[in-house]
Amino acid sequence: MAPAPGIGIFDSGIGGLTVAAAIRQALPRERLLYFGDNAHVPYGDRTAEEILAFSVAITEALVAKGCKAVVIACNTASSAALKPLRQRFPHIPFVGMEPAVKPAVEHTRSGVVGVLATKATVEGRSLADVVERFAHGVEVIRQACPGLAQRIDNGDLDSVETEALLRNWIEPMLERGIDALVLGCTHYPLVRPLIERITGPAVRVIDPSDAVARRLVQVLAEDGLATGAGNGAMECFTSGEPERFHAVPALLGLQCGTVRKGVWLPDGSLALP
Ligand code: DGL
């Protein structure tokens, strides 16, 4: 019997697994197919054109594997590719990441909130849009964190160097009075304990993963795709080294079988086994 249609989830690396974990909680029976483009991480330093080309090829590969919907579990790729992907694959519902400026603005009492994100997200249209739509007089300090996603992807979740980098970015925001801090990159929840050690309890750290999972549940229901027919299996693919990828799903409470290698072909397409 052919496997049930699944939900494709992708990111530049392991970061999107934080979103996959929230999706698994919300949809315990759906078949999930995760692709981490670890061969190309970080996306945050790449051009929008490059990120779009990767995103199109990844979507094609996920759809060919039987995905009925795709979650872009990457703020950088969502900012660069969500709209064009919707145009290119009109029959596939997409859910993308959006920096959680709205809940931060709703929470703040000081009138100053912070966003940590990749360079591409900080400079991109999507963050500018949510700030325009929701900030309404609240100051939004946008801090790019070059190198952080790459470090996390390399498994460095708790080193002295990572903490020093984070302090360097977060302490000036604390001095300016933030009381909410948005994690605008899906890799960053993996260093949330470190971030909270720096902010202390007075600052609310906001990770939008649960909201994205809720949105996916809604979209599947609206499109009549919420069959609930799967057996809760998860398949993981990476264009990097499967052995290195392997430990992270378990760290987040996700069960997946053997991580398999996805290969980028010279014509720019992606082959998933
Ligand atoms: N996890 C990604 C994001 O949400 C991408 C980080 C990167 O590859 O630079 O932005």
Coordinates of C-alpha atoms and ligand atoms in Angstrom, one line a residue:
M1 CA 0.0 0.0 0.0
A2 CA 1.3 3.5 -0.8
P3 CA 2.1 5.6 2.2
A4 CA -0.5 8.3 3.2
P5 CA 0.2 11.7 1.7
G6 CA 2.5 13.6 4.0
I7 CA 3.5 17.1 5.1
G8 CA 6.8 18.4 3.8
I9 CA 8.9 20.5 6.1
F10 CA 12.1 22.1 5.1
D11 CA 14.9 24.4 6.4
S12 CA 18.5 25.2 5.6
G13 CA 19.5 22.7 8.3
I14 CA 18.4 21.4 11.7
G15 CA 16.5 24.6 12.7
G16 CA 13.2 23.6 11.2
L17 CA 13.1 20.6 13.4
T18 CA 12.0 22.9 16.2
V19 CA 8.9 23.7 14.1
A20 CA 8.5 19.9 13.2
A21 CA 8.4 19.2 16.9
A22 CA 5.5 21.6 17.3
I23 CA 3.8 20.1 14.2
R24 CA 4.2 16.6 15.6
Q25 CA 2.4 17.7 18.9
A26 CA -0.4 19.3 17.0
L27 CA -0.8 16.5 14.4
P28 CA 0.4 13.2 16.0
R29 CA -0.8 11.0 13.1
E30 CA 0.3 12.8 10.0
R31 CA 3.2 11.5 8.0
L32 CA 6.0 14.1 8.1
L33 CA 8.9 14.4 5.6
Y34 CA 11.7 16.7 6.7
F35 CA 14.5 18.0 4.5
G36 CA 17.4 19.9 6.0
D37 CA 19.6 21.6 3.4
N38 CA 22.7 21.3 5.5
A39 CA 24.9 21.4 2.4
H40 CA 23.8 25.0 1.8
V41 CA 23.5 26.3 5.4
P42 CA 23.5 29.2 6.2
Y43 CA 20.7 30.6 3.9
G44 CA 21.0 33.9 5.9
D45 CA 24.0 35.0 4.0
R46 CA 22.7 34.1 0.5
T47 CA 20.8 36.1 -2.1
A48 CA 17.0 35.9 -2.4
E49 CA 17.4 34.4 -5.9
E50 CA 19.6 31.5 -4.6
I51 CA 17.3 30.8 -1.7
L52 CA 14.3 30.8 -4.1
A53 CA 16.0 28.3 -6.5
F54 CA 16.8 25.9 -3.6
S55 CA 13.2 26.3 -2.3
V56 CA 11.6 25.5 -5.7
A57 CA 13.8 22.3 -6.1
I58 CA 13.1 21.2 -2.5
T59 CA 9.4 21.7 -3.0
E60 CA 9.5 19.7 -6.2
A61 CA 11.3 16.8 -4.5
L62 CA 8.9 16.8 -1.5
V63 CA 5.8 16.9 -3.7
A64 CA 7.3 14.0 -5.7
K65 CA 7.6 12.1 -2.4
G66 CA 3.9 12.5 -1.8
C67 CA 3.6 15.7 0.2
K68 CA 0.1 17.3 0.2
A69 CA 1.3 20.5 2.0
V70 CA 4.6 22.2 2.6
V71 CA 5.8 24.1 5.7
I72 CA 8.7 26.4 5.1
A73 CA 10.3 26.0 8.5
C74 CA 12.8 28.7 7.9
N75 CA 12.3 32.5 8.3
T76 CA 14.9 33.3 5.7
A77 CA 13.4 31.0 3.0
S78 CA 9.8 32.2 3.9
S79 CA 10.8 35.8 3.4
A80 CA 12.6 35.1 0.1
A81 CA 10.3 32.3 -1.4
L82 CA 6.8 32.0 0.1
K83 CA 5.0 34.2 -2.4
P84 CA 6.8 32.8 -5.6
L85 CA 6.3 29.3 -4.3
R86 CA 2.6 29.8 -3.9
Q87 CA 2.4 31.1 -7.5
R88 CA 4.5 28.2 -8.9
F89 CA 2.7 25.4 -7.0
P90 CA -0.9 26.7 -6.9
H91 CA -2.3 23.2 -5.9
I92 CA 0.0 22.9 -2.8
P93 CA -0.9 24.8 0.4
F94 CA 2.2 26.4 2.0
V95 CA 2.7 27.6 5.5
G96 CA 5.6 29.9 6.1
M97 CA 7.4 31.5 9.1
E98 CA 6.7 35.2 10.0
P99 CA 8.7 37.0 12.7
A100 CA 6.4 37.0 15.8
V101 CA 6.3 40.8 16.1
K102 CA 2.5 40.8 16.8
P103 CA 2.6 38.8 20.1
A104 CA 5.7 40.8 21.2
V105 CA 3.9 44.1 20.6
E106 CA 0.8 42.7 22.5
H107 CA 3.1 41.7 25.4
T108 CA 5.3 44.8 25.8
R109 CA 4.8 47.2 28.6
S110 CA 8.1 49.0 28.1
G111 CA 7.3 49.8 24.4
V112 CA 10.5 48.3 23.2
V113 CA 10.9 44.8 21.7
G114 CA 13.7 42.9 20.1
V115 CA 14.0 40.5 17.1
L116 CA 17.0 38.2 16.6
A117 CA 17.2 36.9 13.0
T118 CA 19.6 36.2 10.1
K119 CA 21.0 39.0 8.1
A120 CA 18.7 38.1 5.1
T121 CA 15.6 38.2 7.4
V122 CA 16.6 41.5 9.1
E123 CA 17.0 43.1 5.7
G124 CA 14.1 41.4 4.0
R125 CA 10.6 42.5 3.2
S126 CA 8.7 40.1 5.5
L127 CA 10.1 41.6 8.7
A128 CA 9.5 45.2 7.4
D129 CA 5.9 44.2 6.6
V130 CA 5.1 42.8 10.1
V131 CA 6.7 45.8 11.7
E132 CA 4.6 48.1 9.6
R133 CA 1.4 46.1 10.2
F134 CA 1.8 45.5 14.0
A135 CA 4.4 47.8 15.7
H136 CA 2.1 50.8 16.1
G137 CA 4.5 53.1 18.0
V138 CA 6.4 50.2 19.6
E139 CA 10.1 50.3 19.0
V140 CA 11.3 47.1 17.3
I141 CA 15.1 46.6 17.6
R142 CA 16.2 44.3 14.8
Q143 CA 19.5 42.4 15.4
A144 CA 21.2 40.3 12.8
C145 CA 23.1 37.4 14.2
P146 CA 25.7 36.4 11.6
G147 CA 27.2 33.0 12.1
L148 CA 24.7 31.9 14.8
A149 CA 22.6 29.5 12.7
Q150 CA 25.7 27.9 11.3
R151 CA 27.1 27.4 14.8
I152 CA 23.9 25.8 15.9
D153 CA 23.8 23.6 12.8
N154 CA 27.3 22.5 13.8
G155 CA 25.9 21.3 17.1
D156 CA 27.3 24.1 19.2
L157 CA 24.4 24.8 21.5
D158 CA 26.1 25.7 24.8
S159 CA 29.7 26.9 24.3
V160 CA 31.3 29.9 25.9
E161 CA 31.8 31.4 22.5
T162 CA 28.1 31.1 21.5
E163 CA 27.1 32.6 24.9
A164 CA 29.6 35.5 24.3
L165 CA 28.2 36.2 20.8
L166 CA 24.6 36.2 22.1
R167 CA 25.5 38.5 25.0
N168 CA 27.1 40.9 22.6
W169 CA 23.8 41.1 20.6
I170 CA 21.3 40.9 23.5
E171 CA 22.8 43.1 26.2
P172 CA 22.6 46.3 24.2
M173 CA 18.9 45.5 23.6
L174 CA 18.4 45.0 27.4
E175 CA 20.0 48.3 28.0
R176 CA 17.4 49.9 25.6
G177 CA 14.6 48.4 27.7
I178 CA 13.2 45.4 25.7
D179 CA 10.7 43.2 27.6
A180 CA 10.0 40.8 24.7
L181 CA 12.5 39.1 22.4
V182 CA 11.4 37.4 19.2
L183 CA 13.3 34.4 17.9
G184 CA 13.2 35.2 14.2
C185 CA 15.1 32.2 13.0
T186 CA 14.0 28.6 13.5
H187 CA 17.5 27.5 14.6
Y188 CA 17.5 29.9 17.6
P189 CA 15.0 27.9 19.9
L190 CA 17.8 25.3 20.1
V191 CA 19.8 27.9 22.2
R192 CA 16.8 29.2 24.0
P193 CA 18.2 28.2 27.5
L194 CA 21.3 30.2 26.7
I195 CA 19.2 33.2 25.5
E196 CA 17.0 33.1 28.7
R197 CA 20.1 32.9 30.9
I198 CA 21.1 36.3 29.4
T199 CA 17.7 38.0 29.3
G200 CA 16.6 36.8 32.7
P201 CA 12.9 36.2 33.6
A202 CA 11.7 39.7 33.0
V203 CA 12.0 39.4 29.2
R204 CA 9.5 37.1 27.4
V205 CA 11.2 35.1 24.7
I206 CA 8.9 34.3 21.8
D207 CA 9.1 31.3 19.5
P208 CA 6.4 31.2 16.9
S209 CA 6.5 27.4 16.3
D210 CA 3.3 26.6 18.1
A211 CA 1.5 29.3 16.2
V212 CA 2.8 27.9 12.9
A213 CA 1.6 24.4 13.8
R214 CA -1.9 25.8 14.6
R215 CA -1.9 27.6 11.3
L216 CA -1.1 24.4 9.5
V217 CA -3.9 22.5 11.3
Q218 CA -6.3 25.3 10.1
V219 CA -5.0 25.2 6.5
L220 CA -5.3 21.4 6.2
A221 CA -8.9 21.6 7.5
E222 CA -9.8 24.5 5.1
D223 CA -8.4 22.5 2.1
G224 CA -10.0 19.2 3.1
L225 CA -6.6 17.6 3.6
A226 CA -6.9 16.8 7.3
T227 CA -7.4 13.1 6.8
G228 CA -5.8 11.9 10.0
A229 CA -5.0 8.7 8.1
G230 CA -1.3 8.5 8.7
N231 CA 0.5 6.4 11.3
G232 CA 2.6 9.3 12.7
A233 CA 5.8 8.3 10.8
M234 CA 8.5 10.8 10.2
E235 CA 11.2 10.6 7.4
C236 CA 14.3 12.8 7.6
F237 CA 16.5 13.8 4.7
T238 CA 19.6 16.0 4.7
S239 CA 21.9 17.2 2.0
G240 CA 24.7 17.2 4.6
E241 CA 26.0 14.3 6.6
P242 CA 23.2 12.0 7.9
E243 CA 25.4 10.8 10.9
R244 CA 25.7 14.4 12.1
F245 CA 22.0 15.2 11.6
H246 CA 20.9 12.1 13.4
A247 CA 21.0 13.2 17.1
V248 CA 18.8 16.3 16.7
P249 CA 15.3 14.9 16.1
A250 CA 15.6 12.8 19.3
L251 CA 16.8 15.8 21.2
L252 CA 13.5 17.5 20.4
G253 CA 11.5 14.4 21.2
L254 CA 10.9 13.5 17.5
Q255 CA 11.1 9.9 16.4
C256 CA 12.3 9.3 12.9
G257 CA 13.9 6.4 11.2
T258 CA 17.3 6.4 9.6
V259 CA 18.2 9.9 8.3
R260 CA 18.8 9.6 4.5
K261 CA 21.0 11.7 2.2
G262 CA 19.3 14.0 -0.4
V263 CA 21.6 14.8 -3.3
W264 CA 21.8 18.1 -5.2
L265 CA 22.2 17.3 -8.9
P266 CA 24.2 19.4 -11.4
D267 CA 21.0 20.6 -13.1
G268 CA 19.9 22.2 -9.7
S269 CA 17.3 19.6 -8.9
L270 CA 17.2 17.6 -5.6
A271 CA 17.1 13.8 -5.5
L272 CA 15.5 12.3 -2.4
P273 CA 15.9 8.5 -2.0
Ligands
DGL1 N1 16.6 28.5 10.2 C1 16.7 29.5 9.3 C2 15.8 30.7 9.5 O1 14.8 30.5 10.1 C3 17.8 29.7 8.4 C4 19.1 30.1 9.1 C5 20.2 30.1 8.0 O2 20.4 29.2 7.3 O3 20.8 31.2 7.9 O4 16.1 31.8 9.2

